[in-house]
mmCIF file of C-alpha atoms in Angstrom:
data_model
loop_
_atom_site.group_PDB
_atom_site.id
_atom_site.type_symbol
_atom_site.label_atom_id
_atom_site.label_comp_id
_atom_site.label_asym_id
_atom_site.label_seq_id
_atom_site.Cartn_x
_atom_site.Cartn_y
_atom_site.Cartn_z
ATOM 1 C CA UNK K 16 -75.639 -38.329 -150.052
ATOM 2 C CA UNK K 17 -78.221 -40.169 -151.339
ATOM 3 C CA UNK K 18 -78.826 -44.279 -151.253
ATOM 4 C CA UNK K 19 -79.067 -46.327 -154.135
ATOM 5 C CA UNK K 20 -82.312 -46.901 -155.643
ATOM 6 C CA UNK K 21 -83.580 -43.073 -154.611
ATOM 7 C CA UNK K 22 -82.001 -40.610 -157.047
ATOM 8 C CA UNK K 23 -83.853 -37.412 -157.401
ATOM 9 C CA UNK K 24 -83.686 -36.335 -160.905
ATOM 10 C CA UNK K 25 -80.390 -35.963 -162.881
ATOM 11 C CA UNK K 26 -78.839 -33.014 -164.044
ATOM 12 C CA UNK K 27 -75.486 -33.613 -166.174
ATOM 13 C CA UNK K 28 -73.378 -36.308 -167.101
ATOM 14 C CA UNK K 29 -74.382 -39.618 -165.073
ATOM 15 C CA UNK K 30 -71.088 -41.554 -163.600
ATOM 16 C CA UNK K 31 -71.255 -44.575 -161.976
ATOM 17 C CA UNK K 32 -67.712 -45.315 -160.492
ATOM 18 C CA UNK K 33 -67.479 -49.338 -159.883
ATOM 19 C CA UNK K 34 -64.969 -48.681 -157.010
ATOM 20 C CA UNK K 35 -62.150 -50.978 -155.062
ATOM 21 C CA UNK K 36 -62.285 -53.002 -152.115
ATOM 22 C CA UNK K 37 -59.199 -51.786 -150.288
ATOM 23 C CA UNK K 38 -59.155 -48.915 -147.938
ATOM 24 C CA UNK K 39 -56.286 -47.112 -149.297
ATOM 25 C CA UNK K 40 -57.329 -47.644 -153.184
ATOM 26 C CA UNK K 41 -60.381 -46.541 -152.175
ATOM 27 C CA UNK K 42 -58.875 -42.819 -151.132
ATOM 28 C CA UNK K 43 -56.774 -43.396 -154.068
ATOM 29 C CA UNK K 44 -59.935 -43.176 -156.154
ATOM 30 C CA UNK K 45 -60.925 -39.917 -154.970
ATOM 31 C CA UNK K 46 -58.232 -38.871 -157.687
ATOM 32 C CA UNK K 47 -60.259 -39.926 -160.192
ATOM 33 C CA UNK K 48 -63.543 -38.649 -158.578
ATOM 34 C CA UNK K 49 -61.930 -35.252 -158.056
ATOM 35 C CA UNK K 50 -61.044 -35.167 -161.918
ATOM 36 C CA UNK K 51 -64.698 -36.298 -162.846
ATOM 37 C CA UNK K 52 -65.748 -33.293 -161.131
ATOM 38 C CA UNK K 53 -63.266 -30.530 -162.635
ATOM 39 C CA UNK K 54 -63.826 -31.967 -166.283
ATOM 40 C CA UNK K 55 -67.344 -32.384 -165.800
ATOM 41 C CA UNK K 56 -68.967 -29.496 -163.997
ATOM 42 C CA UNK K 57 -71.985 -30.524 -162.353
ATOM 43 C CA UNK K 58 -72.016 -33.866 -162.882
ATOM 44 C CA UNK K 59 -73.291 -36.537 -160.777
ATOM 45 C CA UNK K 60 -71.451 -39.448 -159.205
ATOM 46 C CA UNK K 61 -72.102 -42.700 -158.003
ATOM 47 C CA UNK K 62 -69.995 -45.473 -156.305
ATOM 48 C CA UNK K 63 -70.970 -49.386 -156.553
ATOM 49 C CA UNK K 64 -68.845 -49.866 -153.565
ATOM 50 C CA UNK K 65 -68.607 -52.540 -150.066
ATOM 51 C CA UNK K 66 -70.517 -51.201 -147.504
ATOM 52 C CA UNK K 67 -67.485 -51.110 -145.184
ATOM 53 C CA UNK K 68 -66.097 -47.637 -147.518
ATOM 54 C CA UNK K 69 -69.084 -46.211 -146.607
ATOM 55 C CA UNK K 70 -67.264 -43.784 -144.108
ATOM 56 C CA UNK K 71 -64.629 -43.279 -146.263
ATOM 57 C CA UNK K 72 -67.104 -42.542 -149.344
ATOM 58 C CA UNK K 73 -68.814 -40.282 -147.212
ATOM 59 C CA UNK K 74 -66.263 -38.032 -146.377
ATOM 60 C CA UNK K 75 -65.508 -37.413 -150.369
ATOM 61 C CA UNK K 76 -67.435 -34.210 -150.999
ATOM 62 C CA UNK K 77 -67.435 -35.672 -155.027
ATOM 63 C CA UNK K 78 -69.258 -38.171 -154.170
ATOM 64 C CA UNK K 79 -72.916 -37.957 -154.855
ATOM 65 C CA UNK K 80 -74.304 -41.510 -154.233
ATOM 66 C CA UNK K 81 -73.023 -44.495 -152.550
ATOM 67 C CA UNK K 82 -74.442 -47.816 -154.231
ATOM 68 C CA UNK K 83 -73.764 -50.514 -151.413
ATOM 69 C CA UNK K 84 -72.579 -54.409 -152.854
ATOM 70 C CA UNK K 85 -73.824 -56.667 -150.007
ATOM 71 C CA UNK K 86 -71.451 -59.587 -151.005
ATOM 72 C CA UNK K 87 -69.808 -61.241 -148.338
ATOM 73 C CA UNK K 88 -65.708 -61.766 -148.719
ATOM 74 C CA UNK K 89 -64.626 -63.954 -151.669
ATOM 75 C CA UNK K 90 -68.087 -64.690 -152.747
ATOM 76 C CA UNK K 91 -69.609 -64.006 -155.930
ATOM 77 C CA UNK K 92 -72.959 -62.458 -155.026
ATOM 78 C CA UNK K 93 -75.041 -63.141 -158.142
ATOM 79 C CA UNK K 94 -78.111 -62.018 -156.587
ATOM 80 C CA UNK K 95 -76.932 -59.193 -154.634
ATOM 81 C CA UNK K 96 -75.606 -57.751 -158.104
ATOM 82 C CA UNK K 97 -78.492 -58.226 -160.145
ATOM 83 C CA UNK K 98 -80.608 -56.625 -157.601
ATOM 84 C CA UNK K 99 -78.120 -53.134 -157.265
ATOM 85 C CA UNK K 100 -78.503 -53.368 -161.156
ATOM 86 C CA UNK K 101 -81.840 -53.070 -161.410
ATOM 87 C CA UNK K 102 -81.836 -50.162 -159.135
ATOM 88 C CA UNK K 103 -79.466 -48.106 -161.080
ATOM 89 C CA UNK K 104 -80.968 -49.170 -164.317
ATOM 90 C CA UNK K 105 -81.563 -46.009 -166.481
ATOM 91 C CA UNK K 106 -79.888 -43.704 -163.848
ATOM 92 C CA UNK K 107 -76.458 -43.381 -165.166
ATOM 93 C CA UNK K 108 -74.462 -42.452 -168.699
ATOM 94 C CA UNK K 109 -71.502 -43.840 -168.150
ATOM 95 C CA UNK K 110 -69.804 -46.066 -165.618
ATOM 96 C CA UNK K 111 -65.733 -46.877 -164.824
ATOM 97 C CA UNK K 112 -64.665 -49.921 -163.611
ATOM 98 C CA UNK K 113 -61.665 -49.508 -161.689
ATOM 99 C CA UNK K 114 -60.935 -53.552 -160.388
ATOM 100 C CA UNK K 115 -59.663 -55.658 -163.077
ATOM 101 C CA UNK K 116 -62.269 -58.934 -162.045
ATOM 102 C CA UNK K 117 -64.419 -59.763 -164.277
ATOM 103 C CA UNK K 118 -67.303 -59.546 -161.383
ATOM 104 C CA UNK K 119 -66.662 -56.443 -161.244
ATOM 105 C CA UNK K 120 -67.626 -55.457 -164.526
ATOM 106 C CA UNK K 121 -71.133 -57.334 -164.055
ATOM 107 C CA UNK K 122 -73.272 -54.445 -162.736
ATOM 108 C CA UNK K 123 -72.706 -52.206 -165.123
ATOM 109 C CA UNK K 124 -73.269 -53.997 -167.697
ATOM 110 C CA UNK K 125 -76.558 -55.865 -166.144
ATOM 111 C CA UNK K 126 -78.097 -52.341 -165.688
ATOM 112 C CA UNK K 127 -77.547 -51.558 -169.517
ATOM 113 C CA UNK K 128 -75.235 -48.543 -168.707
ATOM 114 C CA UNK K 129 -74.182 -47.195 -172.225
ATOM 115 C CA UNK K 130 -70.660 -46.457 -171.887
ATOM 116 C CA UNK K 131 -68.831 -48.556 -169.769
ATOM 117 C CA UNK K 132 -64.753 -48.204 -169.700
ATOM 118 C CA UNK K 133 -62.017 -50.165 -167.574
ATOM 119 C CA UNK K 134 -59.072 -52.131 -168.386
ATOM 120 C CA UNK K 135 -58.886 -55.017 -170.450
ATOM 121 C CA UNK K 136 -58.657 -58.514 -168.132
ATOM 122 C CA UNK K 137 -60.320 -61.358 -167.652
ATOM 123 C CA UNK K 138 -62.004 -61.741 -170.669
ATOM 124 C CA UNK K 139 -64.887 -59.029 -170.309
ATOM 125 C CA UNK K 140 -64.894 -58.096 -173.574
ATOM 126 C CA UNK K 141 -68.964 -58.541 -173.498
ATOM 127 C CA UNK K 142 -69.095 -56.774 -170.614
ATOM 128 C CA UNK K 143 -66.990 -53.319 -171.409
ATOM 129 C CA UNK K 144 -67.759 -51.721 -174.587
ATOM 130 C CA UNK K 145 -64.789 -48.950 -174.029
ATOM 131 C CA UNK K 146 -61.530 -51.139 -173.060
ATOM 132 C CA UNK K 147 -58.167 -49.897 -172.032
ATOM 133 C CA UNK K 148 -55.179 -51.417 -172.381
ATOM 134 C CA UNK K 149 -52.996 -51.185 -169.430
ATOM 135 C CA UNK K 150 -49.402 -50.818 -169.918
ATOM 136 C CA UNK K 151 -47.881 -51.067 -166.403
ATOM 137 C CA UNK K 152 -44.178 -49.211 -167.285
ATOM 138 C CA UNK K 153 -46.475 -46.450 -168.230
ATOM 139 C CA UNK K 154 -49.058 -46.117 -165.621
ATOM 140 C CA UNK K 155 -46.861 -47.246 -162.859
ATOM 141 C CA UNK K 156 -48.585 -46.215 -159.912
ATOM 142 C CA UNK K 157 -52.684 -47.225 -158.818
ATOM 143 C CA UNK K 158 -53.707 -43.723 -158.593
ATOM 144 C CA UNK K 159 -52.408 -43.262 -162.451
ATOM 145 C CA UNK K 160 -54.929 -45.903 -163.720
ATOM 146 C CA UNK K 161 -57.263 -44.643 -161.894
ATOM 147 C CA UNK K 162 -56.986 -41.294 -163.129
ATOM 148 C CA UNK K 163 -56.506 -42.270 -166.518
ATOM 149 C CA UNK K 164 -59.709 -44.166 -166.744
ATOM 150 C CA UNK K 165 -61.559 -41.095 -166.285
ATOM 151 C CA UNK K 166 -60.260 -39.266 -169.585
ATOM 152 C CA UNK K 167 -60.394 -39.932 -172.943
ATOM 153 C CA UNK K 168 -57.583 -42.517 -174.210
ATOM 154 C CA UNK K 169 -56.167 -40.430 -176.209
ATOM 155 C CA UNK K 170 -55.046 -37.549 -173.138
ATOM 156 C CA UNK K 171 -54.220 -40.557 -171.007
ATOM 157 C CA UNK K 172 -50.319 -40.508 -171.222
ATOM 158 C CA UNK K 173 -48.400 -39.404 -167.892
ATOM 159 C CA UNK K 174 -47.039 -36.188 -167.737
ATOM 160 C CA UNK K 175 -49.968 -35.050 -169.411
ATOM 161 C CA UNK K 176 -52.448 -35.011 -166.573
ATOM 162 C CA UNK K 177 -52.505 -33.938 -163.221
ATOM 163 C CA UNK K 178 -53.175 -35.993 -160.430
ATOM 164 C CA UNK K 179 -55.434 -34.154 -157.669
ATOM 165 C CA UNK K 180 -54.386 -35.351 -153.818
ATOM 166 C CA UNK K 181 -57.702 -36.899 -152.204
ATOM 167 C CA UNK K 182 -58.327 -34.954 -149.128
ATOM 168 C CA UNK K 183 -61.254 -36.325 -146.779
ATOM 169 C CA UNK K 184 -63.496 -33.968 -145.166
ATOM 170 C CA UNK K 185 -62.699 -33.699 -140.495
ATOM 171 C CA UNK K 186 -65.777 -33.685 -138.393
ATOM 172 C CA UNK K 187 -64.436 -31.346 -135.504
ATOM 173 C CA UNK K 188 -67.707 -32.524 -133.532
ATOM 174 C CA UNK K 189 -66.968 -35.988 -133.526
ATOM 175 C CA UNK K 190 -63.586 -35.678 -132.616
ATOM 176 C CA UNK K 191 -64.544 -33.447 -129.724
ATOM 177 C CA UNK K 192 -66.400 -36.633 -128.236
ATOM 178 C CA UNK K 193 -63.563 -38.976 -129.212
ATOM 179 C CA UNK K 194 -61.117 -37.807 -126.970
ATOM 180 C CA UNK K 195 -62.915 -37.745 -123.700
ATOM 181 C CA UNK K 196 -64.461 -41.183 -124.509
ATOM 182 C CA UNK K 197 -61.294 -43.170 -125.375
ATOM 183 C CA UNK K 198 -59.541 -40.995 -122.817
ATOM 184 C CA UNK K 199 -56.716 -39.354 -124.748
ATOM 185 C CA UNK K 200 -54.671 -36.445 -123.456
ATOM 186 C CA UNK K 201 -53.863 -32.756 -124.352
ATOM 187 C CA UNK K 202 -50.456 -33.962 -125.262
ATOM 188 C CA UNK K 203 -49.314 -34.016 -129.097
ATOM 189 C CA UNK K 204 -50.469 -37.023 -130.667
ATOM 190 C CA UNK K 205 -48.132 -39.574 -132.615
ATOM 191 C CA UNK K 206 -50.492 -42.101 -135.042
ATOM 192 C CA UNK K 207 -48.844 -45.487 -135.174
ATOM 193 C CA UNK K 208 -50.497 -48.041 -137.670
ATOM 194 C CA UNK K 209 -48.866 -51.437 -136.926
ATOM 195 C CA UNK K 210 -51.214 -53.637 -139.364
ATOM 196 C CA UNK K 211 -51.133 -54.014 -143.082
ATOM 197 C CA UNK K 212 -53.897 -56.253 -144.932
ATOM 198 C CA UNK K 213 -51.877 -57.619 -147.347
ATOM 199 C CA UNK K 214 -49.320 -60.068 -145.030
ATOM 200 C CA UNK K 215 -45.954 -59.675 -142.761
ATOM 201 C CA UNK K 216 -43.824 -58.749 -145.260
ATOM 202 C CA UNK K 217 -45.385 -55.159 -144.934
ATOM 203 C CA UNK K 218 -44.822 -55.159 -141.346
ATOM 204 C CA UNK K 219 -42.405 -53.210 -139.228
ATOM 205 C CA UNK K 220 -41.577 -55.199 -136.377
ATOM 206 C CA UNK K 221 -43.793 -54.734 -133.520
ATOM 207 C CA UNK K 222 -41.217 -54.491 -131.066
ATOM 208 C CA UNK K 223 -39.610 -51.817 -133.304
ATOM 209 C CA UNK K 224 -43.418 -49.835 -132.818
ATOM 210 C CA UNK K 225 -43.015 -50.193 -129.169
ATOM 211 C CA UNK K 226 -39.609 -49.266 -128.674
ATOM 212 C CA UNK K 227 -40.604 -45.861 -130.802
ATOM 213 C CA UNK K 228 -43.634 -45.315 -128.708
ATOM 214 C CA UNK K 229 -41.626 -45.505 -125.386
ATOM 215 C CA UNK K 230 -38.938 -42.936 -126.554
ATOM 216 C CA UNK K 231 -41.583 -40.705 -128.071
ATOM 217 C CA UNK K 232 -43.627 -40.752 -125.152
ATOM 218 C CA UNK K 233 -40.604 -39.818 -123.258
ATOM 219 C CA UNK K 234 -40.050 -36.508 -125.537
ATOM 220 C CA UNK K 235 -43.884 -35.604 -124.294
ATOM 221 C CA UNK K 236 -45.999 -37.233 -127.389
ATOM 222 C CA UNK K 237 -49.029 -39.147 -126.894
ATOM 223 C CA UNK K 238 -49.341 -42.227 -129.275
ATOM 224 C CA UNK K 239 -52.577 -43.591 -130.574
ATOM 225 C CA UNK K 240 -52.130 -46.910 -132.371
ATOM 226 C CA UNK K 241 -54.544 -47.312 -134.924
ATOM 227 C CA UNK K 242 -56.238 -50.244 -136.628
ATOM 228 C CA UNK K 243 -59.215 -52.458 -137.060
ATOM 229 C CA UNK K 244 -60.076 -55.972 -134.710
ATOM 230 C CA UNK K 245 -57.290 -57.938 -136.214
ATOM 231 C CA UNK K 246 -54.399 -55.346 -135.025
ATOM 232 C CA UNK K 247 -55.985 -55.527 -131.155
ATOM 233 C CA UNK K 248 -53.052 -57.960 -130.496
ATOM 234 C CA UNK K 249 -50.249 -55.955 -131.705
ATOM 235 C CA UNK K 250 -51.590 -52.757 -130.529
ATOM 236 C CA UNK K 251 -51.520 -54.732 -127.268
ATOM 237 C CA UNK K 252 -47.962 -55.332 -127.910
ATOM 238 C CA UNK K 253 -46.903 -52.172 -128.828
ATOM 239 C CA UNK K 254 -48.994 -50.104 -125.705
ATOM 240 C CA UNK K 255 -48.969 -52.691 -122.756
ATOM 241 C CA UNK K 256 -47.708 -51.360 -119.768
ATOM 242 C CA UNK K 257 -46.594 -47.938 -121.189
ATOM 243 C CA UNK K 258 -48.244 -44.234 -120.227
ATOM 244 C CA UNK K 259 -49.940 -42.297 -122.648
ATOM 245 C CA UNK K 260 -50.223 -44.943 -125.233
ATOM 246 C CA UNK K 261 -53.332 -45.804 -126.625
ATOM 247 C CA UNK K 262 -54.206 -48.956 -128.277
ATOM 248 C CA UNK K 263 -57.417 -48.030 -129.786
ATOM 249 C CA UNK K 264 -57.079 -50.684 -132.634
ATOM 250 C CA UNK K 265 -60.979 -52.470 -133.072
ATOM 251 C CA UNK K 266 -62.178 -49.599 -130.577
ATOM 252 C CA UNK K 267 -63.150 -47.226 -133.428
ATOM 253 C CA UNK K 268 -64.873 -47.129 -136.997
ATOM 254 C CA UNK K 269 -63.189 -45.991 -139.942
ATOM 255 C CA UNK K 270 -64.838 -42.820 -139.969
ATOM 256 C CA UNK K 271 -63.666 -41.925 -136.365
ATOM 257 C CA UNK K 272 -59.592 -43.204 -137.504
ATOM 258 C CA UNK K 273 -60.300 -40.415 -139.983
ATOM 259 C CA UNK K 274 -60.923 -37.810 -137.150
ATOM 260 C CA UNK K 275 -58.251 -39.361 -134.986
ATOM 261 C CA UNK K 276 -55.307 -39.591 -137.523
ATOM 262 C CA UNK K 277 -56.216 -35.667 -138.862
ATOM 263 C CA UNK K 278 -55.699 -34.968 -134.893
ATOM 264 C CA UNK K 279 -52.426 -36.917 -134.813
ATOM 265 C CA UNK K 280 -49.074 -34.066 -135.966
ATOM 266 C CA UNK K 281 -47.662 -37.425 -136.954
ATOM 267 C CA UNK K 282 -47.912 -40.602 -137.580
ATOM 268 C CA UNK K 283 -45.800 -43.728 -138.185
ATOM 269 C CA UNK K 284 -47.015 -46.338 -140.652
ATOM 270 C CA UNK K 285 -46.533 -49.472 -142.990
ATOM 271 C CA UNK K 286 -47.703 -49.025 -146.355
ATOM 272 C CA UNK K 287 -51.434 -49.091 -145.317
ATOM 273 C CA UNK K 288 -55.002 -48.116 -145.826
ATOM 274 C CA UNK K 289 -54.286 -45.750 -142.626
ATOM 275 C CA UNK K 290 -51.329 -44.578 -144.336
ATOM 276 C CA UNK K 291 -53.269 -43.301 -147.220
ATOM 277 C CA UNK K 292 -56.187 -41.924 -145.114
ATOM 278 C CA UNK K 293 -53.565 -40.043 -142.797
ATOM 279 C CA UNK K 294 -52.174 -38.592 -145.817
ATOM 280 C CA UNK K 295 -55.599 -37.741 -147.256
ATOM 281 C CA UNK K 296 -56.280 -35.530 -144.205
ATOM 282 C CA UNK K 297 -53.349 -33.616 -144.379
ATOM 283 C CA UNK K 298 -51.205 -35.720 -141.441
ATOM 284 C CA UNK K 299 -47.019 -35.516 -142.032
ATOM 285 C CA UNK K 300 -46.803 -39.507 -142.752
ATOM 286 C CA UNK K 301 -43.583 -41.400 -141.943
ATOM 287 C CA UNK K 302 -44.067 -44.410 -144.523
ATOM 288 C CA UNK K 303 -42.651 -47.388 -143.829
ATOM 289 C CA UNK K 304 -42.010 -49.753 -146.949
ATOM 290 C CA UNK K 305 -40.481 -53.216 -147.026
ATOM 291 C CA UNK K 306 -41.900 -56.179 -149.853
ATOM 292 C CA UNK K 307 -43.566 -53.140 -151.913
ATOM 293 C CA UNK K 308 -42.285 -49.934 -153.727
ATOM 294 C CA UNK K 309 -43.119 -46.278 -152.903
ATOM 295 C CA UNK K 310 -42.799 -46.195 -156.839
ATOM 296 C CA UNK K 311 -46.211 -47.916 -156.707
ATOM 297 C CA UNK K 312 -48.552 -46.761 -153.863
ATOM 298 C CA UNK K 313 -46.778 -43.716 -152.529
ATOM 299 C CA UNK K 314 -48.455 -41.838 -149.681
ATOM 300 C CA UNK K 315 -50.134 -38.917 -152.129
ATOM 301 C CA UNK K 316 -49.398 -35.646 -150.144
ATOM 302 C CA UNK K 317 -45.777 -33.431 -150.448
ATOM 303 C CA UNK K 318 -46.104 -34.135 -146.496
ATOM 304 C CA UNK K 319 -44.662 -37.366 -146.289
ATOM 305 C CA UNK K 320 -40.951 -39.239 -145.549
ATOM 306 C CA UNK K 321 -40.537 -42.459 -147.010
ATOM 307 C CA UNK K 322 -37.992 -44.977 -145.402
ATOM 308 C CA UNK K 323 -37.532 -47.620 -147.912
ATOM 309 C CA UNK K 324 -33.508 -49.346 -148.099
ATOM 310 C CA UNK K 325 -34.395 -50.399 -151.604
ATOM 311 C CA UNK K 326 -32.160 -53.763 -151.034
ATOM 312 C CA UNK K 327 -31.447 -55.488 -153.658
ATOM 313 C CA UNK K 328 -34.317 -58.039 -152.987
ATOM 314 C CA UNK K 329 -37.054 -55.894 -152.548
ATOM 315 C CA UNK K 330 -39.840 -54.925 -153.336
ATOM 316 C CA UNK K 331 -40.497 -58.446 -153.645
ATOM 317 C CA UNK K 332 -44.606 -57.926 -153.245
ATOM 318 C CA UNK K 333 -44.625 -61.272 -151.534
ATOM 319 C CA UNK K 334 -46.738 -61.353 -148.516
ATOM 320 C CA UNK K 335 -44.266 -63.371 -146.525
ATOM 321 C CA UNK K 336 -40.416 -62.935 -146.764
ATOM 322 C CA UNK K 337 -39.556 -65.760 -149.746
ATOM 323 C CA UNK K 338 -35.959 -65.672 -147.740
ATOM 324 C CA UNK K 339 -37.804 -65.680 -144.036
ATOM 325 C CA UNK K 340 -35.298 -62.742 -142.707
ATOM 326 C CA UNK K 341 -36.974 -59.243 -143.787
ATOM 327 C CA UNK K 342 -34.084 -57.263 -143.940
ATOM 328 C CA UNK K 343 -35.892 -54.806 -145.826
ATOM 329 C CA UNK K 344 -37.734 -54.107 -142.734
ATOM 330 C CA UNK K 345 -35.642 -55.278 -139.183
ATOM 331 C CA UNK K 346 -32.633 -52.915 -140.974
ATOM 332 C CA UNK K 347 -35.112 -49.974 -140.636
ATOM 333 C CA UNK K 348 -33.981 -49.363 -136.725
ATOM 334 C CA UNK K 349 -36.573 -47.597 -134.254
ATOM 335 C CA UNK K 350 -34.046 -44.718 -134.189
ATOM 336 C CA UNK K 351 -34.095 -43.609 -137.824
ATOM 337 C CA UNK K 352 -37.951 -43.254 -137.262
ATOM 338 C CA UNK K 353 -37.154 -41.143 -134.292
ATOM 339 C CA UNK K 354 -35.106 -39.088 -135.805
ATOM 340 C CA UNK K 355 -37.588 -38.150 -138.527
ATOM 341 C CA UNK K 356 -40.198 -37.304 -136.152
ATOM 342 C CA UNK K 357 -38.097 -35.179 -134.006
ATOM 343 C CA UNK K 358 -36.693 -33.242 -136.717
ATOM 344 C CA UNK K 359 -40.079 -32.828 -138.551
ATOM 345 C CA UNK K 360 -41.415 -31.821 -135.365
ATOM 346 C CA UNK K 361 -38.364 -29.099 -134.960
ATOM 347 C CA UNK K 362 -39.201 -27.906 -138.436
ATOM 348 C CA UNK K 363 -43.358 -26.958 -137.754
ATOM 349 C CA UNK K 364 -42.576 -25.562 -134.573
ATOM 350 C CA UNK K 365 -39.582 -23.326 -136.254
ATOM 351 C CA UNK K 366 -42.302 -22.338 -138.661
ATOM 352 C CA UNK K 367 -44.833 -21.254 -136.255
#
């Protein structure tokens, strides 16, 4: 995979992707990257994309190029995106924006890339020369829009396209290290991913995550909970004083959580970026949904559970409980999610 600024010469159609800066939209884009590819044989792609998705980028065999946006969080980065324009000047055909910003639309146009499609929003009508309109009872799920940016307008109804799962390539070497080094077990491994970016009200409770780790541990399971420097407290919750769990939360990158969760039979999760990489390697996911909607960001893989009561407040999409109780999530008892991973468990074994 090459950096931006050394292309070798191009052979194709030219697509520069403008991707998103959330782990699980990122995997979701690998929908759209996977249709690039089958629609456009041989074609190259590119992804302007945060240096952080770098791991997850690189485990996308579609992508070709990985285009780095050294902006730090909330800032604009006028410089930094003039610069990655002038290096991709002249290199690509076509580019798809998939955030709405408007600052997202900025490179591509700055490097003078011909076409350039993406939803309507913010007033970048300069800046996009082949605008969508989004109609969100139509395209009611992220991956949709993403996948519908990548065909003409006309074939972009639902129903009318398939949407390819993103799988992520495993590197069976690096996992072979991983265990010894963070000293995990020959036992079966349960993934637990306590944290969710976008606020509380997309958190199981963590003493619900502990109490599931203590009985699964007790059936013979190993749990690894999963998650980046902010979830080192609650993984501390969840795993303090209990064998054979594993808080390996800010102890790993993002391209060893890949490795890890594809090792895991299970795992238990909030509506996550985890959630979507677990599902992305082929993991059974038990999906845990409070203030959003399955509806919208389901886990994209046939092997997946979804616990969701559906009250009659949620999905709210709030990031803190506008009524301060969370029912939608303290209702969800520890046992239910035991149950599901006993009887899924039952069901591989039974199949061999």
């Amino acid at each position: 995979m090459a950096e931006a600024g050394t292309a070798h010469p191009p052979t194709g159609k030219r697509i520069l992707v403008v991707g998103p800066s959330w782990v699980g939209d990122m995997v979701m884009a690998q929908s759209l990257l996977m249709t690039l590819k089958a629609r456009h044989p041989g074609c190259r792609i590119g992804v302007v994309a945060p240096a952080w998705s770098r791991p997850i980028l690189e485990r996308m065999a579609e992508v070709d190029e990985v285009a780095c946006l050294e902006t730090g969080h909330g800032e604009f980065g006028w410089r930094a995106r003039r610069a990655l324009a002038r290096d991709l000047r002249g290199r690509f055909d076509r580019a798809i924006v998939l955030p709405r910003s408007w600052k997202s639309a900025l490179v591509p146009f700055l490097a003078g890339i011909p076409r350039r499609t993406g939803f309507t929003g913010e007033q970048r009508y300069g800046l996009l020369n082949d605008r969508r309109r989004l109609d969100k009872t139509v395209l009611d799920q992220t991956v949709k829009r993403f996948v519908a940016l990548g065909l003409p307008a006309a074939q972009a109804e639902p129903g009318t396209f398939a949407i390819p799962p993103p799988r992520l390539a495993v590197d069976a070497d690096n996992l072979d290290e991983l265990r010894p080094a963070l000293g995990l077990s020959s036992r079966p491994a349960i993934g637990m991913m306590p944290g969710a970016e976008y606020g509380p009200a997309k958190q199981w409770p963590l003493a619900y995550f502990r109490e599931l780790a203590a009985r699964l541990t007790a059936e013979g399971f190993e749990v690894r909970v999963l998650g980046g420097p902010k979830d080192e407290a609650a993984g501390e919750t969840i795993s303090a004083g209990q064998a054979h769990v594993h808080n390996l939360c800010g102890r790993t990158r993002l391209a060893d959580a890949v490795d890890l969760l594809a090792d895991c039979r299970q795992v238990v999760t909030n509506d996550s970026g985890l959630m979507h990489v677990a599902a992305a390697v082929g993991t059974r996911v038990q999906a845990i949904y409070g203030s959003s909607s399955p509806r919208y960001t389901p886990p994209l893989t046939d092997n997946a559970e979804i616990h969701y009561l559906g009250l009659s407040c949620s999905p709210c999409f709030e990031r803190t409980c506008p009524l301060g109780h969370t029912h939608c999530l303290v209702q969800l008892p520890p046992e239910r999610l035991l149950k599901a991973v006993l009887a899924s468990t039952e069901t591989l074994i039974a199949r061999g």
